Amino acid sequence: MDATFTAEQEEIRRTLRELLLKRCGPEEVRTAVRSEGGYDPALWETLAQQLGLPGLALPEAYGGVGCSATELALASEELGRSLAPSPLLATAVLSVPLLLALGSERQRAALLPRISSGELTAALAVPGASLTTALGLTGDNRGDWAGGGRAGGVQARQTDGGWRLYGQADQVLDGHSAGLLLVAAHTGGFARSRTLLFLVQDSPPAEQDGSGSGAATRVRLTSLDETRSQARIQLRDVEAELLGDDESADVAGVLAGVGDSAAAVLAAEAVGAADRVLERTVEYVKQREQFGRAIGSFQAVKHRLADLYVQVQAARSAAYYAAWAAGAGEERVGGLALAQALEALRITSSEAVQLHGGIGFTWEHEAHLYFKRSAGDELLFGPVHRLREHAADAARLFGGGEVAV
């Protein structure tokens, strides 16, 4: 692994940071999350058309830039610093790799250029609250999380005219506004039980007729982290198209691979958030005075901040390595990096609230936004102890009560 970033990678970081400093401050974030889409469309257009973020890791044949997960992680790190709400995670990190891995050439040619240009956004919909399971981050995803032939989950039925979907998916990131849904559904009953992925190209709620028949009903949810929009998708006799041409494709294996790369990108994003909130806290303790001195001069405060700095830097190293490993096809370590980054963000943001004193608890200050990002991400992709437990099981770290050799 070469730990030195290239000039192009440094340029991605620099350009994004400058743009977000100008256009994505705390007030802009609050305004964006309260909009109908949950993000600033003008900023997204700039990120897509001028910087090419949705197509950063897409091949040039589909209008992309042709970079790897490392560049996507660096971009997400900068977005994490400002908590910029955008469809990048749902579209480029979770949906695009699935289209590349499982989609037919016709589907890729029709959808990926539109995604690369920012014209089309996408979302991954899995049954219930099974996102972390479907991505193989906290357990084996070859179980019955998609329905298992029983009532519940999302069921797919093949008809003369194609496929029809029934069921409900919760915790769908940007599901209320995405133009394309990738839905994981169970089919085959008990005899040929399997999970497949389907494409649903549907109108957002504002354009639906409200009947709920033959359409995906979308409801935007009130989430702990406002900067990470979620929706509930109800599918009632919804027309869908099978992703790809092969019903025997290893969907679980592909989802687990996407989960690993997504975890590396999420780890970098969490590191960016932790780094920024630590910077703000250091700036504040240099100004806040008690007993005639800045509280940053007190030894106890210095030690707390030094411990936070070490933890954030360790998490950054783990995130960078995981992103490189995902891009190079090496061992899957995204889950471990994500666990370390989420823990660093949780501790750093909670300490920031404490060290900011009375103002840190107020709604007007942005410290609570970082704390809610850490808590929200653990609910979606964790918790931390389960991420580590699954990584240990996958590596066969412990067997028979002793360390395996």
PDB file of C-alpha atoms in Angstrom, residues 110 191 285:
ATOM      1  CA  ALA A 110     -29.503   3.055 -19.741  1.00  0.00           C
ATOM      2  CA  ALA A 191     -38.656 -24.933  -2.958  1.00  0.00           C
ATOM      3  CA  VAL A 285     -11.414  26.004  24.442  1.00  0.00           C
TER       4      VAL A 285
END
